[in-house]
PDB file of C-alpha atoms in Angstrom:
ATOM      1  CA  MET A 111     136.132  85.312 121.955  1.00  0.00           C
ATOM      2  CA  PHE A 112     133.029  87.389 122.404  1.00  0.00           C
ATOM      3  CA  TYR A 113     129.893  87.681 124.478  1.00  0.00           C
ATOM      4  CA  ARG A 114     126.503  89.197 123.766  1.00  0.00           C
ATOM      5  CA  ILE A 115     124.869  92.122 125.472  1.00  0.00           C
ATOM      6  CA  GLU A 116     121.325  93.357 125.111  1.00  0.00           C
ATOM      7  CA  ILE A 117     120.440  97.037 124.970  1.00  0.00           C
ATOM      8  CA  GLN A 118     116.915  97.746 126.202  1.00  0.00           C
ATOM      9  CA  PRO A 119     114.467  99.939 124.239  1.00  0.00           C
ATOM     10  CA  TYR A 120     114.866 102.721 126.809  1.00  0.00           C
ATOM     11  CA  GLU A 121     118.683 102.637 126.687  1.00  0.00           C
ATOM     12  CA  ALA A 122     121.523 103.804 124.488  1.00  0.00           C
ATOM     13  CA  GLY A 123     124.800 101.911 124.484  1.00  0.00           C
ATOM     14  CA  LEU A 124     128.052 103.794 123.939  1.00  0.00           C
ATOM     15  CA  PHE A 125     130.501 101.405 122.295  1.00  0.00           C
ATOM     16  CA  TYR A 126     134.268 101.664 122.925  1.00  0.00           C
ATOM     17  CA  ARG A 127     137.080  99.519 121.550  1.00  0.00           C
ATOM     18  CA  ASN A 128     140.478  99.752 123.152  1.00  0.00           C
ATOM     19  CA  GLY A 129     139.373 102.969 124.843  1.00  0.00           C
ATOM     20  CA  ARG A 130     138.225 104.597 121.607  1.00  0.00           C
ATOM     21  CA  PHE A 131     134.616 105.611 121.148  1.00  0.00           C
ATOM     22  CA  LEU A 132     133.215 104.027 117.989  1.00  0.00           C
ATOM     23  CA  GLY A 133     129.507 104.817 118.114  1.00  0.00           C
ATOM     24  CA  THR A 134     126.163 104.228 119.753  1.00  0.00           C
ATOM     25  CA  LEU A 135     124.414 100.881 119.938  1.00  0.00           C
ATOM     26  CA  GLY A 136     120.638 100.857 119.573  1.00  0.00           C
ATOM     27  CA  PRO A 137     118.156  98.483 121.273  1.00  0.00           C
ATOM     28  CA  GLY A 138     118.773  94.789 120.640  1.00  0.00           C
ATOM     29  CA  ARG A 139     121.533  92.180 121.063  1.00  0.00           C
ATOM     30  CA  HIS A 140     125.121  93.003 120.193  1.00  0.00           C
ATOM     31  CA  ARG A 141     128.368  91.023 120.049  1.00  0.00           C
ATOM     32  CA  VAL A 142     131.201  92.361 122.203  1.00  0.00           C
ATOM     33  CA  TRP A 143     134.760  91.040 121.959  1.00  0.00           C
ATOM     34  CA  PHE A 144     137.124  90.643 124.872  1.00  0.00           C
ATOM     35  CA  VAL A 145     140.070  88.773 123.337  1.00  0.00           C
ATOM     36  CA  PHE A 146     142.701  90.535 121.177  1.00  0.00           C
ATOM     37  CA  VAL A 147     140.610  93.711 121.493  1.00  0.00           C
ATOM     38  CA  ARG A 148     138.975  95.192 124.536  1.00  0.00           C
ATOM     39  CA  ASP A 149     135.372  96.228 123.921  1.00  0.00           C
ATOM     40  CA  ARG A 150     133.298  98.153 126.424  1.00  0.00           C
ATOM     41  CA  VAL A 151     129.696  99.351 126.386  1.00  0.00           C
ATOM     42  CA  VAL A 152     128.399 102.164 128.604  1.00  0.00           C
ATOM     43  CA  ARG A 153     124.643 102.040 129.082  1.00  0.00           C
ATOM     44  CA  VAL A 154     122.726 105.302 129.343  1.00  0.00           C
ATOM     45  CA  ASP A 155     119.138 105.319 130.586  1.00  0.00           C
ATOM     46  CA  LEU A 156     116.972 107.540 128.362  1.00  0.00           C
ATOM     47  CA  ARG A 157     113.848 107.480 130.533  1.00  0.00           C
ATOM     48  CA  THR A 158     112.574 110.455 132.508  1.00  0.00           C
ATOM     49  CA  ARG A 159     114.191 110.504 135.935  1.00  0.00           C
ATOM     50  CA  THR A 160     113.884 112.508 139.128  1.00  0.00           C
ATOM     51  CA  VAL A 161     116.473 114.544 140.977  1.00  0.00           C
ATOM     52  CA  GLN A 162     115.882 115.969 144.454  1.00  0.00           C
ATOM     53  CA  VAL A 163     117.817 118.846 145.984  1.00  0.00           C
ATOM     54  CA  VAL A 164     117.076 118.439 149.688  1.00  0.00           C
ATOM     55  CA  GLY A 165     117.894 120.188 152.955  1.00  0.00           C
ATOM     56  CA  GLN A 166     119.088 123.468 151.455  1.00  0.00           C
ATOM     57  CA  GLU A 167     119.636 126.068 154.197  1.00  0.00           C
ATOM     58  CA  ILE A 168     119.020 129.396 152.438  1.00  0.00           C
ATOM     59  CA  THR A 169     118.670 133.006 153.617  1.00  0.00           C
ATOM     60  CA  THR A 170     116.146 135.158 151.745  1.00  0.00           C
ATOM     61  CA  LEU A 171     116.532 138.795 150.751  1.00  0.00           C
ATOM     62  CA  ASP A 172     114.916 139.921 154.031  1.00  0.00           C
ATOM     63  CA  ARG A 173     117.347 137.733 156.040  1.00  0.00           C
ATOM     64  CA  VAL A 174     114.967 134.908 156.916  1.00  0.00           C
ATOM     65  CA  SER A 175     116.668 131.517 157.143  1.00  0.00           C
ATOM     66  CA  LEU A 176     114.685 128.548 155.873  1.00  0.00           C
ATOM     67  CA  ARG A 177     115.146 125.017 154.614  1.00  0.00           C
ATOM     68  CA  VAL A 178     114.059 124.217 151.064  1.00  0.00           C
ATOM     69  CA  ASN A 179     113.651 120.971 149.132  1.00  0.00           C
ATOM     70  CA  LEU A 180     113.428 121.129 145.344  1.00  0.00           C
ATOM     71  CA  ILE A 181     112.492 118.401 142.893  1.00  0.00           C
ATOM     72  CA  GLY A 182     113.267 118.236 139.185  1.00  0.00           C
ATOM     73  CA  ARG A 183     112.540 115.853 136.314  1.00  0.00           C
ATOM     74  CA  TYR A 184     114.892 115.297 133.418  1.00  0.00           C
ATOM     75  CA  ARG A 185     115.876 112.895 130.673  1.00  0.00           C
ATOM     76  CA  VAL A 186     118.975 112.312 128.584  1.00  0.00           C
ATOM     77  CA  VAL A 187     118.471 113.476 124.989  1.00  0.00           C
ATOM     78  CA  ASP A 188     122.070 113.052 123.838  1.00  0.00           C
ATOM     79  CA  ALA A 189     123.819 110.076 125.403  1.00  0.00           C
ATOM     80  CA  VAL A 190     127.206 110.934 123.894  1.00  0.00           C
ATOM     81  CA  LYS A 191     127.214 114.457 125.351  1.00  0.00           C
ATOM     82  CA  ALA A 192     125.917 113.220 128.708  1.00  0.00           C
ATOM     83  CA  VAL A 193     128.859 110.843 129.077  1.00  0.00           C
ATOM     84  CA  HIS A 194     131.604 112.858 127.394  1.00  0.00           C
ATOM     85  CA  ALA A 195     130.831 116.485 128.277  1.00  0.00           C
ATOM     86  CA  VAL A 196     130.814 116.069 132.062  1.00  0.00           C
ATOM     87  CA  GLU A 197     132.157 113.467 134.440  1.00  0.00           C
ATOM     88  CA  ASP A 198     128.866 112.615 136.146  1.00  0.00           C
ATOM     89  CA  TYR A 199     125.818 114.210 134.538  1.00  0.00           C
ATOM     90  CA  PRO A 200     123.298 113.423 137.371  1.00  0.00           C
ATOM     91  CA  ASN A 201     125.588 115.036 139.945  1.00  0.00           C
ATOM     92  CA  HIS A 202     126.338 117.921 137.594  1.00  0.00           C
ATOM     93  CA  LEU A 203     122.623 118.574 137.167  1.00  0.00           C
ATOM     94  CA  TYR A 204     122.148 118.432 140.942  1.00  0.00           C
ATOM     95  CA  GLN A 205     124.798 121.106 141.465  1.00  0.00           C
ATOM     96  CA  ASP A 206     123.311 123.335 138.751  1.00  0.00           C
ATOM     97  CA  LEU A 207     119.868 123.113 140.367  1.00  0.00           C
ATOM     98  CA  GLN A 208     121.338 123.789 143.798  1.00  0.00           C
ATOM     99  CA  MET A 209     123.156 126.930 142.658  1.00  0.00           C
ATOM    100  CA  ALA A 210     120.161 128.261 140.714  1.00  0.00           C
ATOM    101  CA  LEU A 211     117.848 127.709 143.699  1.00  0.00           C
ATOM    102  CA  ARG A 212     120.190 129.528 146.089  1.00  0.00           C
ATOM    103  CA  THR A 213     120.701 132.411 143.694  1.00  0.00           C
ATOM    104  CA  HIS A 214     116.984 132.939 143.163  1.00  0.00           C
ATOM    105  CA  LEU A 215     115.888 132.690 146.805  1.00  0.00           C
ATOM    106  CA  ALA A 216     118.653 135.031 147.931  1.00  0.00           C
ATOM    107  CA  GLY A 217     117.049 137.727 145.773  1.00  0.00           C
ATOM    108  CA  VAL A 218     113.418 137.438 146.969  1.00  0.00           C
ATOM    109  CA  THR A 219     111.656 138.147 150.251  1.00  0.00           C
ATOM    110  CA  LEU A 220     109.867 135.523 152.308  1.00  0.00           C
ATOM    111  CA  ASP A 221     106.484 137.117 151.566  1.00  0.00           C
ATOM    112  CA  ALA A 222     107.123 136.949 147.825  1.00  0.00           C
ATOM    113  CA  LEU A 223     108.234 133.323 148.093  1.00  0.00           C
ATOM    114  CA  LEU A 224     105.186 132.258 150.114  1.00  0.00           C
ATOM    115  CA  ALA A 225     102.834 134.144 147.809  1.00  0.00           C
ATOM    116  CA  ASN A 226     104.080 132.266 144.745  1.00  0.00           C
ATOM    117  CA  LYS A 227     106.259 129.214 145.296  1.00  0.00           C
ATOM    118  CA  GLY A 228     105.748 128.203 141.679  1.00  0.00           C
ATOM    119  CA  GLU A 229     107.693 131.261 140.558  1.00  0.00           C
ATOM    120  CA  ALA A 230     110.855 129.871 142.168  1.00  0.00           C
ATOM    121  CA  GLY A 231     110.563 126.638 140.210  1.00  0.00           C
ATOM    122  CA  LEU A 232     110.107 128.511 136.934  1.00  0.00           C
ATOM    123  CA  ARG A 233     113.153 130.700 137.562  1.00  0.00           C
ATOM    124  CA  VAL A 234     115.308 127.675 138.412  1.00  0.00           C
ATOM    125  CA  LEU A 235     114.066 125.905 135.289  1.00  0.00           C
ATOM    126  CA  GLU A 236     114.907 128.900 133.091  1.00  0.00           C
ATOM    127  CA  ALA A 237     118.397 129.178 134.578  1.00  0.00           C
ATOM    128  CA  VAL A 238     119.359 125.495 134.411  1.00  0.00           C
ATOM    129  CA  ARG A 239     117.679 124.240 131.230  1.00  0.00           C
ATOM    130  CA  PRO A 240     120.182 125.739 128.727  1.00  0.00           C
ATOM    131  CA  LYS A 241     123.120 124.594 130.847  1.00  0.00           C
ATOM    132  CA  ALA A 242     121.766 121.042 131.029  1.00  0.00           C
ATOM    133  CA  LEU A 243     121.179 120.867 127.279  1.00  0.00           C
ATOM    134  CA  ALA A 244     124.864 121.651 126.781  1.00  0.00           C
ATOM    135  CA  TYR A 245     125.699 118.253 128.304  1.00  0.00           C
ATOM    136  CA  GLY A 246     122.848 116.310 126.684  1.00  0.00           C
ATOM    137  CA  VAL A 247     120.205 116.535 129.398  1.00  0.00           C
ATOM    138  CA  GLU A 248     116.733 118.035 129.030  1.00  0.00           C
ATOM    139  CA  LEU A 249     115.378 119.484 132.266  1.00  0.00           C
ATOM    140  CA  GLN A 250     111.608 119.108 131.937  1.00  0.00           C
ATOM    141  CA  GLU A 251     110.364 120.702 135.157  1.00  0.00           C
ATOM    142  CA  ALA A 252     111.490 121.966 138.540  1.00  0.00           C
ATOM    143  CA  GLY A 253     109.599 123.082 141.620  1.00  0.00           C
ATOM    144  CA  ILE A 254     109.809 123.558 145.367  1.00  0.00           C
ATOM    145  CA  LYS A 255     108.600 120.430 147.136  1.00  0.00           C
ATOM    146  CA  ASP A 256     108.953 121.529 150.770  1.00  0.00           C
ATOM    147  CA  LEU A 257     109.617 124.826 152.499  1.00  0.00           C
ATOM    148  CA  VAL A 258     110.405 124.609 156.216  1.00  0.00           C
ATOM    149  CA  LEU A 259     110.445 127.735 158.391  1.00  0.00           C
ATOM    150  CA  PRO A 260     112.037 128.095 161.841  1.00  0.00           C
ATOM    151  CA  GLY A 261     109.649 127.554 164.761  1.00  0.00           C
ATOM    152  CA  GLU A 262     109.498 131.194 165.838  1.00  0.00           C
ATOM    153  CA  MET A 263     108.858 132.311 162.263  1.00  0.00           C
ATOM    154  CA  ARG A 264     105.935 129.885 161.949  1.00  0.00           C
ATOM    155  CA  GLU A 265     104.394 131.326 165.114  1.00  0.00           C
ATOM    156  CA  ILE A 266     104.730 134.876 163.775  1.00  0.00           C
ATOM    157  CA  LEU A 267     103.151 133.918 160.465  1.00  0.00           C
ATOM    158  CA  ASN A 268     100.273 132.159 162.257  1.00  0.00           C
ATOM    159  CA  GLN A 269      99.627 135.314 164.273  1.00  0.00           C
ATOM    160  CA  VAL A 270      99.671 137.409 161.112  1.00  0.00           C
ATOM    161  CA  VAL A 271      97.208 135.047 159.418  1.00  0.00           C
ATOM    162  CA  GLU A 272      94.870 135.137 162.435  1.00  0.00           C
ATOM    163  CA  ALA A 273      95.009 138.948 162.528  1.00  0.00           C
ATOM    164  CA  GLN A 274      94.217 139.124 158.811  1.00  0.00           C
ATOM    165  CA  LYS A 275      91.236 136.795 159.204  1.00  0.00           C
ATOM    166  CA  GLU A 276      89.905 138.805 162.152  1.00  0.00           C
ATOM    167  CA  ALA A 277      90.278 142.041 160.176  1.00  0.00           C
ATOM    168  CA  GLU A 278      88.399 140.511 157.236  1.00  0.00           C
ATOM    169  CA  ALA A 279      85.604 139.272 159.537  1.00  0.00           C
ATOM    170  CA  SER A 280      85.348 142.709 161.163  1.00  0.00           C
ATOM    171  CA  LEU A 281      85.107 144.365 157.756  1.00  0.00           C
ATOM    172  CA  ILE A 282      82.315 142.000 156.721  1.00  0.00           C
ATOM    173  CA  ARG A 283      80.409 142.711 159.955  1.00  0.00           C
ATOM    174  CA  ARG A 284      80.712 146.466 159.403  1.00  0.00           C
ATOM    175  CA  ARG A 285      79.454 146.120 155.850  1.00  0.00           C
ATOM    176  CA  GLU A 286      76.460 144.078 157.025  1.00  0.00           C
ATOM    177  CA  GLU A 287      75.663 146.604 159.777  1.00  0.00           C
ATOM    178  CA  THR A 288      75.899 149.468 157.291  1.00  0.00           C
ATOM    179  CA  ALA A 289      73.611 147.661 154.860  1.00  0.00           C
ATOM    180  CA  ALA A 290      71.073 146.935 157.630  1.00  0.00           C
ATOM    181  CA  THR A 291      71.130 150.561 158.806  1.00  0.00           C
ATOM    182  CA  ARG A 292      70.663 151.827 155.261  1.00  0.00           C
ATOM    183  CA  SER A 293      67.745 149.427 154.777  1.00  0.00           C
ATOM    184  CA  LEU A 294      66.062 150.626 157.984  1.00  0.00           C
ATOM    185  CA  ALA A 295      66.539 154.254 156.967  1.00  0.00           C
ATOM    186  CA  ASN A 296      65.030 153.585 153.551  1.00  0.00           C
ATOM    187  CA  THR A 297      62.071 151.785 155.136  1.00  0.00           C
ATOM    188  CA  ALA A 298      61.472 154.611 157.613  1.00  0.00           C
ATOM    189  CA  ALA A 299      61.532 157.187 154.841  1.00  0.00           C
ATOM    190  CA  LEU A 300      59.076 155.131 152.788  1.00  0.00           C
ATOM    191  CA  LEU A 301      56.649 154.713 155.693  1.00  0.00           C
ATOM    192  CA  GLU A 302      56.855 158.417 156.471  1.00  0.00           C
ATOM    193  CA  LYS A 303      55.779 159.262 152.951  1.00  0.00           C
ATOM    194  CA  ASN A 304      52.977 156.634 152.897  1.00  0.00           C
ATOM    195  CA  PRO A 305      50.773 156.686 156.031  1.00  0.00           C
ATOM    196  CA  ALA A 306      48.537 153.936 154.662  1.00  0.00           C
ATOM    197  CA  LEU A 307      51.518 151.662 154.245  1.00  0.00           C
ATOM    198  CA  ALA A 308      52.647 152.484 157.773  1.00  0.00           C
ATOM    199  CA  ARG A 309      49.189 151.558 159.071  1.00  0.00           C
ATOM    200  CA  LEU A 310      49.292 148.324 157.104  1.00  0.00           C
ATOM    201  CA  LYS A 311      52.657 147.378 158.630  1.00  0.00           C
ATOM    202  CA  GLU A 312      51.237 148.117 162.080  1.00  0.00           C
ATOM    203  CA  LEU A 313      48.249 145.853 161.476  1.00  0.00           C
ATOM    204  CA  GLU A 314      50.461 143.085 160.166  1.00  0.00           C
ATOM    205  CA  ALA A 315      52.517 143.283 163.363  1.00  0.00           C
ATOM    206  CA  LEU A 316      49.356 143.134 165.497  1.00  0.00           C
ATOM    207  CA  GLU A 317      48.111 140.162 163.515  1.00  0.00           C
ATOM    208  CA  ARG A 318      51.353 138.266 164.167  1.00  0.00           C
ATOM    209  CA  ILE A 319      51.064 138.997 167.892  1.00  0.00           C
ATOM    210  CA  ALA A 320      47.488 137.732 167.898  1.00  0.00           C
ATOM    211  CA  ARG A 321      48.460 134.490 166.177  1.00  0.00           C
ATOM    212  CA  GLN A 322      51.100 133.904 168.830  1.00  0.00           C
ATOM    213  CA  GLY A 323      48.516 134.190 171.627  1.00  0.00           C
ATOM    214  CA  GLY A 324      48.834 137.859 172.526  1.00  0.00           C
ATOM    215  CA  HIS A 325      45.968 140.019 173.823  1.00  0.00           C
ATOM    216  CA  VAL A 326      44.928 142.227 170.933  1.00  0.00           C
ATOM    217  CA  LYS A 327      41.593 143.867 170.186  1.00  0.00           C
ATOM    218  CA  PHE A 328      41.170 145.206 166.675  1.00  0.00           C
ATOM    219  CA  VAL A 329      39.332 148.449 166.249  1.00  0.00           C
ATOM    220  CA  THR A 330      36.501 149.050 163.853  1.00  0.00           C
ATOM    221  CA  GLY A 331      36.646 151.273 160.853  1.00  0.00           C
ATOM    222  CA  LEU A 332      39.387 149.348 159.090  1.00  0.00           C
ATOM    223  CA  PRO A 333      39.762 149.625 155.318  1.00  0.00           C
ATOM    224  CA  GLU A 334      37.777 147.166 153.230  1.00  0.00           C
ATOM    225  CA  GLY A 335      39.441 143.754 152.978  1.00  0.00           C
ATOM    226  CA  PHE A 336      41.326 143.816 156.302  1.00  0.00           C
ATOM    227  CA  LEU A 337      40.760 141.103 158.858  1.00  0.00           C
ATOM    228  CA  ARG A 338      38.293 142.110 161.616  1.00  0.00           C
ATOM    229  CA  ARG A 339      37.985 140.184 164.799  1.00  0.00           C
ATOM    230  CA  ASP A 340      38.015 140.749 168.526  1.00  0.00           C
ATOM    231  CA  ARG A 341      40.037 138.613 170.745  1.00  0.00           C
ATOM    232  CA  GLU A 342      39.935 138.870 174.495  1.00  0.00           C
ATOM    233  CA  SER A 343      41.677 136.639 176.927  1.00  0.00           C
ATOM    234  CA  THR A 344      39.239 134.681 178.984  1.00  0.00           C
TER     235      THR A 344
END
């Protein structure tokens, strides 16, 4: 007697007869016997899958304790190795990622980790990828998903960030004040060397006051082309 099984396009079927591995079944329908001989098919999903390493309590190089969640994506590239080389390849991959993450973070400071979280993912990927290939799994990417700091550490970091922003704002204000002072000094030097220009600036100021309703009386003897008018309040 037999029955039929169907292997999906995204699967590989490992075929065993009486406990002996005979080969891999491709996508499609296959006949499996269960009388006189004992046939068994182990399905292996070949699609890209996700593994999450969550809630890892890790101490950094500068003795800061934090909780880290890491996510990785992988796919089986050799179904026979994945089933035969290790007992449970998803769990084996999880443990490899966990160990690589702990090893890397134990050797970096918190500042270095916060400055470049992507670096941690790259280092974990480099450490685990060759190990995973040995049991038929291709690790495609890995990265830190969440990084949780203790409450008191978050407060300290917030204070540091605020102090840095205030220092940057103060530096910008000093630069603007210096630029304004330099501009005034340059203008004063220019007016000192050009009396006519100084007189022109004075007249322009008086004209603005007059337009705004001030009490200004212009004197005679102005250079040709300048506005002449008398204005007295009534």
